[in-house]
Amino acid sequence: MRKKVKCPYCGYEMPIFYDEKSVCKGLTIRCKGRNCRREFEIKIKAK
Ligand SMILES: [Zn+2]
């Protein structure tokens, strides 16, 4: 099942998908939310 990356500040759903097997750290993106635009690091841990 695919999940979307959400901004931790405003909850905006980024057009970036991952699944349960994804592992990610050290990847920084900028939020596309209209009033947010903050940068945050995507951290996805394997379960
Ligand atoms: Zn945001």
PDB file of N, CA and C and ligand atoms in Angstrom:
ATOM      1  N   MET A   1       0.843  -1.204   0.000  1.00  0.00           N
ATOM      2  CA  MET A   1       0.000   0.000   0.000  1.00  0.00           C
ATOM      3  C   MET A   1       0.877   1.252   0.000  1.00  0.00           C
ATOM      4  N   ARG A   2       0.572   2.180  -0.841  1.00  0.00           N
ATOM      5  CA  ARG A   2       1.364   3.398  -0.919  1.00  0.00           C
ATOM      6  C   ARG A   2       0.870   4.437   0.070  1.00  0.00           C
ATOM      7  N   LYS A   3       1.830   5.128   0.651  1.00  0.00           N
ATOM      8  CA  LYS A   3       1.486   6.216   1.555  1.00  0.00           C
ATOM      9  C   LYS A   3       2.103   7.495   1.035  1.00  0.00           C
ATOM     10  N   LYS A   4       1.545   8.597   1.481  1.00  0.00           N
ATOM     11  CA  LYS A   4       2.077   9.896   1.069  1.00  0.00           C
ATOM     12  C   LYS A   4       2.897  10.514   2.182  1.00  0.00           C
ATOM     13  N   VAL A   5       3.905  11.266   1.780  1.00  0.00           N
ATOM     14  CA  VAL A   5       4.698  12.015   2.746  1.00  0.00           C
ATOM     15  C   VAL A   5       3.914  13.263   3.157  1.00  0.00           C
ATOM     16  N   LYS A   6       3.791  13.466   4.462  1.00  0.00           N
ATOM     17  CA  LYS A   6       3.078  14.645   4.960  1.00  0.00           C
ATOM     18  C   LYS A   6       4.033  15.618   5.615  1.00  0.00           C
ATOM     19  N   CYS A   7       3.770  16.877   5.438  1.00  0.00           N
ATOM     20  CA  CYS A   7       4.549  17.901   6.121  1.00  0.00           C
ATOM     21  C   CYS A   7       4.246  17.855   7.619  1.00  0.00           C
ATOM     22  N   PRO A   8       5.300  17.812   8.471  1.00  0.00           N
ATOM     23  CA  PRO A   8       5.077  17.758   9.917  1.00  0.00           C
ATOM     24  C   PRO A   8       4.578  19.085  10.500  1.00  0.00           C
ATOM     25  N   TYR A   9       4.689  20.155   9.743  1.00  0.00           N
ATOM     26  CA  TYR A   9       4.284  21.474  10.245  1.00  0.00           C
ATOM     27  C   TYR A   9       2.821  21.776   9.944  1.00  0.00           C
ATOM     28  N   CYS A  10       2.408  21.547   8.712  1.00  0.00           N
ATOM     29  CA  CYS A  10       1.053  21.938   8.331  1.00  0.00           C
ATOM     30  C   CYS A  10       0.185  20.755   7.899  1.00  0.00           C
ATOM     31  N   GLY A  11       0.806  19.588   7.737  1.00  0.00           N
ATOM     32  CA  GLY A  11       0.024  18.418   7.367  1.00  0.00           C
ATOM     33  C   GLY A  11      -0.257  18.295   5.878  1.00  0.00           C
ATOM     34  N   TYR A  12       0.345  19.174   5.098  1.00  0.00           N
ATOM     35  CA  TYR A  12       0.153  19.132   3.657  1.00  0.00           C
ATOM     36  C   TYR A  12       0.683  17.818   3.091  1.00  0.00           C
ATOM     37  N   GLU A  13      -0.079  17.189   2.255  1.00  0.00           N
ATOM     38  CA  GLU A  13       0.344  15.931   1.661  1.00  0.00           C
ATOM     39  C   GLU A  13       1.162  16.192   0.410  1.00  0.00           C
ATOM     40  N   MET A  14       2.430  15.825   0.482  1.00  0.00           N
ATOM     41  CA  MET A  14       3.315  16.018  -0.653  1.00  0.00           C
ATOM     42  C   MET A  14       3.057  14.946  -1.699  1.00  0.00           C
ATOM     43  N   PRO A  15       3.301  15.266  -2.967  1.00  0.00           N
ATOM     44  CA  PRO A  15       3.116  14.268  -4.021  1.00  0.00           C
ATOM     45  C   PRO A  15       4.299  13.304  -4.076  1.00  0.00           C
ATOM     46  N   ILE A  16       4.614  12.739  -2.924  1.00  0.00           N
ATOM     47  CA  ILE A  16       5.698  11.770  -2.824  1.00  0.00           C
ATOM     48  C   ILE A  16       5.141  10.522  -2.143  1.00  0.00           C
ATOM     49  N   PHE A  17       5.333   9.392  -2.786  1.00  0.00           N
ATOM     50  CA  PHE A  17       4.744   8.166  -2.260  1.00  0.00           C
ATOM     51  C   PHE A  17       5.816   7.204  -1.761  1.00  0.00           C
ATOM     52  N   TYR A  18       5.447   6.457  -0.754  1.00  0.00           N
ATOM     53  CA  TYR A  18       6.338   5.393  -0.270  1.00  0.00           C
ATOM     54  C   TYR A  18       5.488   4.227   0.205  1.00  0.00           C
ATOM     55  N   ASP A  19       6.116   3.067   0.327  1.00  0.00           N
ATOM     56  CA  ASP A  19       5.375   1.924   0.861  1.00  0.00           C
ATOM     57  C   ASP A  19       6.039   1.403   2.127  1.00  0.00           C
ATOM     58  N   GLU A  20       5.517   0.344   2.684  1.00  0.00           N
ATOM     59  CA  GLU A  20       5.981  -0.136   3.994  1.00  0.00           C
ATOM     60  C   GLU A  20       7.448  -0.548   3.986  1.00  0.00           C
ATOM     61  N   LYS A  21       7.971  -0.865   2.837  1.00  0.00           N
ATOM     62  CA  LYS A  21       9.348  -1.328   2.770  1.00  0.00           C
ATOM     63  C   LYS A  21      10.343  -0.185   2.566  1.00  0.00           C
ATOM     64  N   SER A  22       9.841   1.010   2.447  1.00  0.00           N
ATOM     65  CA  SER A  22      10.718   2.151   2.213  1.00  0.00           C
ATOM     66  C   SER A  22      11.507   2.512   3.460  1.00  0.00           C
ATOM     67  N   VAL A  23      12.745   2.917   3.243  1.00  0.00           N
ATOM     68  CA  VAL A  23      13.579   3.446   4.317  1.00  0.00           C
ATOM     69  C   VAL A  23      14.198   4.733   3.796  1.00  0.00           C
ATOM     70  N   CYS A  24      14.110   5.799   4.582  1.00  0.00           N
ATOM     71  CA  CYS A  24      14.627   7.069   4.105  1.00  0.00           C
ATOM     72  C   CYS A  24      15.096   7.938   5.258  1.00  0.00           C
ATOM     73  N   LYS A  25      16.237   8.577   5.073  1.00  0.00           N
ATOM     74  CA  LYS A  25      16.674   9.604   6.009  1.00  0.00           C
ATOM     75  C   LYS A  25      17.638  10.534   5.292  1.00  0.00           C
ATOM     76  N   GLY A  26      17.779  11.720   5.808  1.00  0.00           N
ATOM     77  CA  GLY A  26      18.697  12.675   5.211  1.00  0.00           C
ATOM     78  C   GLY A  26      18.204  13.304   3.921  1.00  0.00           C
ATOM     79  N   LEU A  27      16.930  13.114   3.630  1.00  0.00           N
ATOM     80  CA  LEU A  27      16.374  13.715   2.422  1.00  0.00           C
ATOM     81  C   LEU A  27      15.501  14.901   2.828  1.00  0.00           C
ATOM     82  N   THR A  28      15.891  16.073   2.387  1.00  0.00           N
ATOM     83  CA  THR A  28      15.162  17.274   2.767  1.00  0.00           C
ATOM     84  C   THR A  28      14.387  17.830   1.580  1.00  0.00           C
ATOM     85  N   ILE A  29      13.146  18.176   1.819  1.00  0.00           N
ATOM     86  CA  ILE A  29      12.330  18.778   0.771  1.00  0.00           C
ATOM     87  C   ILE A  29      11.622  20.007   1.329  1.00  0.00           C
ATOM     88  N   ARG A  30      11.126  20.806   0.429  1.00  0.00           N
ATOM     89  CA  ARG A  30      10.404  22.005   0.851  1.00  0.00           C
ATOM     90  C   ARG A  30       8.909  21.757   0.694  1.00  0.00           C
ATOM     91  N   CYS A  31       8.179  22.102   1.727  1.00  0.00           N
ATOM     92  CA  CYS A  31       6.726  21.926   1.715  1.00  0.00           C
ATOM     93  C   CYS A  31       6.098  22.806   0.638  1.00  0.00           C
ATOM     94  N   LYS A  32       5.087  22.259  -0.015  1.00  0.00           N
ATOM     95  CA  LYS A  32       4.402  23.023  -1.052  1.00  0.00           C
ATOM     96  C   LYS A  32       3.122  23.677  -0.552  1.00  0.00           C
ATOM     97  N   GLY A  33       2.904  23.550   0.747  1.00  0.00           N
ATOM     98  CA  GLY A  33       1.728  24.192   1.316  1.00  0.00           C
ATOM     99  C   GLY A  33       1.802  25.701   1.123  1.00  0.00           C
ATOM    100  N   ARG A  34       0.687  26.302   0.839  1.00  0.00           N
ATOM    101  CA  ARG A  34       0.667  27.735   0.488  1.00  0.00           C
ATOM    102  C   ARG A  34       1.278  28.627   1.551  1.00  0.00           C
ATOM    103  N   ASN A  35       0.944  28.375   2.804  1.00  0.00           N
ATOM    104  CA  ASN A  35       1.415  29.256   3.870  1.00  0.00           C
ATOM    105  C   ASN A  35       2.528  28.632   4.687  1.00  0.00           C
ATOM    106  N   CYS A  36       3.141  27.610   4.155  1.00  0.00           N
ATOM    107  CA  CYS A  36       4.143  26.884   4.927  1.00  0.00           C
ATOM    108  C   CYS A  36       5.525  27.066   4.310  1.00  0.00           C
ATOM    109  N   ARG A  37       5.774  26.340   3.232  1.00  0.00           N
ATOM    110  CA  ARG A  37       7.041  26.476   2.497  1.00  0.00           C
ATOM    111  C   ARG A  37       8.267  26.151   3.325  1.00  0.00           C
ATOM    112  N   ARG A  38       8.096  25.452   4.425  1.00  0.00           N
ATOM    113  CA  ARG A  38       9.245  25.110   5.253  1.00  0.00           C
ATOM    114  C   ARG A  38       9.942  23.863   4.720  1.00  0.00           C
ATOM    115  N   GLU A  39      11.216  23.801   5.048  1.00  0.00           N
ATOM    116  CA  GLU A  39      11.957  22.602   4.682  1.00  0.00           C
ATOM    117  C   GLU A  39      11.888  21.604   5.823  1.00  0.00           C
ATOM    118  N   PHE A  40      11.738  20.349   5.492  1.00  0.00           N
ATOM    119  CA  PHE A  40      11.778  19.323   6.536  1.00  0.00           C
ATOM    120  C   PHE A  40      12.428  18.073   5.976  1.00  0.00           C
ATOM    121  N   GLU A  41      12.920  17.258   6.906  1.00  0.00           N
ATOM    122  CA  GLU A  41      13.594  16.037   6.516  1.00  0.00           C
ATOM    123  C   GLU A  41      12.610  14.890   6.497  1.00  0.00           C
ATOM    124  N   ILE A  42      12.672  14.119   5.442  1.00  0.00           N
ATOM    125  CA  ILE A  42      11.810  12.936   5.356  1.00  0.00           C
ATOM    126  C   ILE A  42      12.507  11.791   6.073  1.00  0.00           C
ATOM    127  N   LYS A  43      11.857  11.290   7.092  1.00  0.00           N
ATOM    128  CA  LYS A  43      12.396  10.126   7.811  1.00  0.00           C
ATOM    129  C   LYS A  43      11.378   8.997   7.766  1.00  0.00           C
ATOM    130  N   ILE A  44      11.791   7.931   7.177  1.00  0.00           N
ATOM    131  CA  ILE A  44      10.921   6.766   7.106  1.00  0.00           C
ATOM    132  C   ILE A  44      11.701   5.560   7.637  1.00  0.00           C
ATOM    133  N   LYS A  45      11.164   4.946   8.658  1.00  0.00           N
ATOM    134  CA  LYS A  45      11.843   3.796   9.243  1.00  0.00           C
ATOM    135  C   LYS A  45      11.181   2.497   8.784  1.00  0.00           C
ATOM    136  N   ALA A  46      12.006   1.519   8.574  1.00  0.00           N
ATOM    137  CA  ALA A  46      11.480   0.195   8.246  1.00  0.00           C
ATOM    138  C   ALA A  46      10.841  -0.400   9.497  1.00  0.00           C
ATOM    139  N   LYS A  47       9.768  -1.119   9.322  1.00  0.00           N
ATOM    140  CA  LYS A  47       9.083  -1.707  10.480  1.00  0.00           C
ATOM    141  C   LYS A  47       9.480  -3.159  10.682  1.00  0.00           C
TER     142      LYS A  47
HETATM  143 ZN    ZN B   1       3.965  22.406   5.392  1.00  0.00          ZN
END
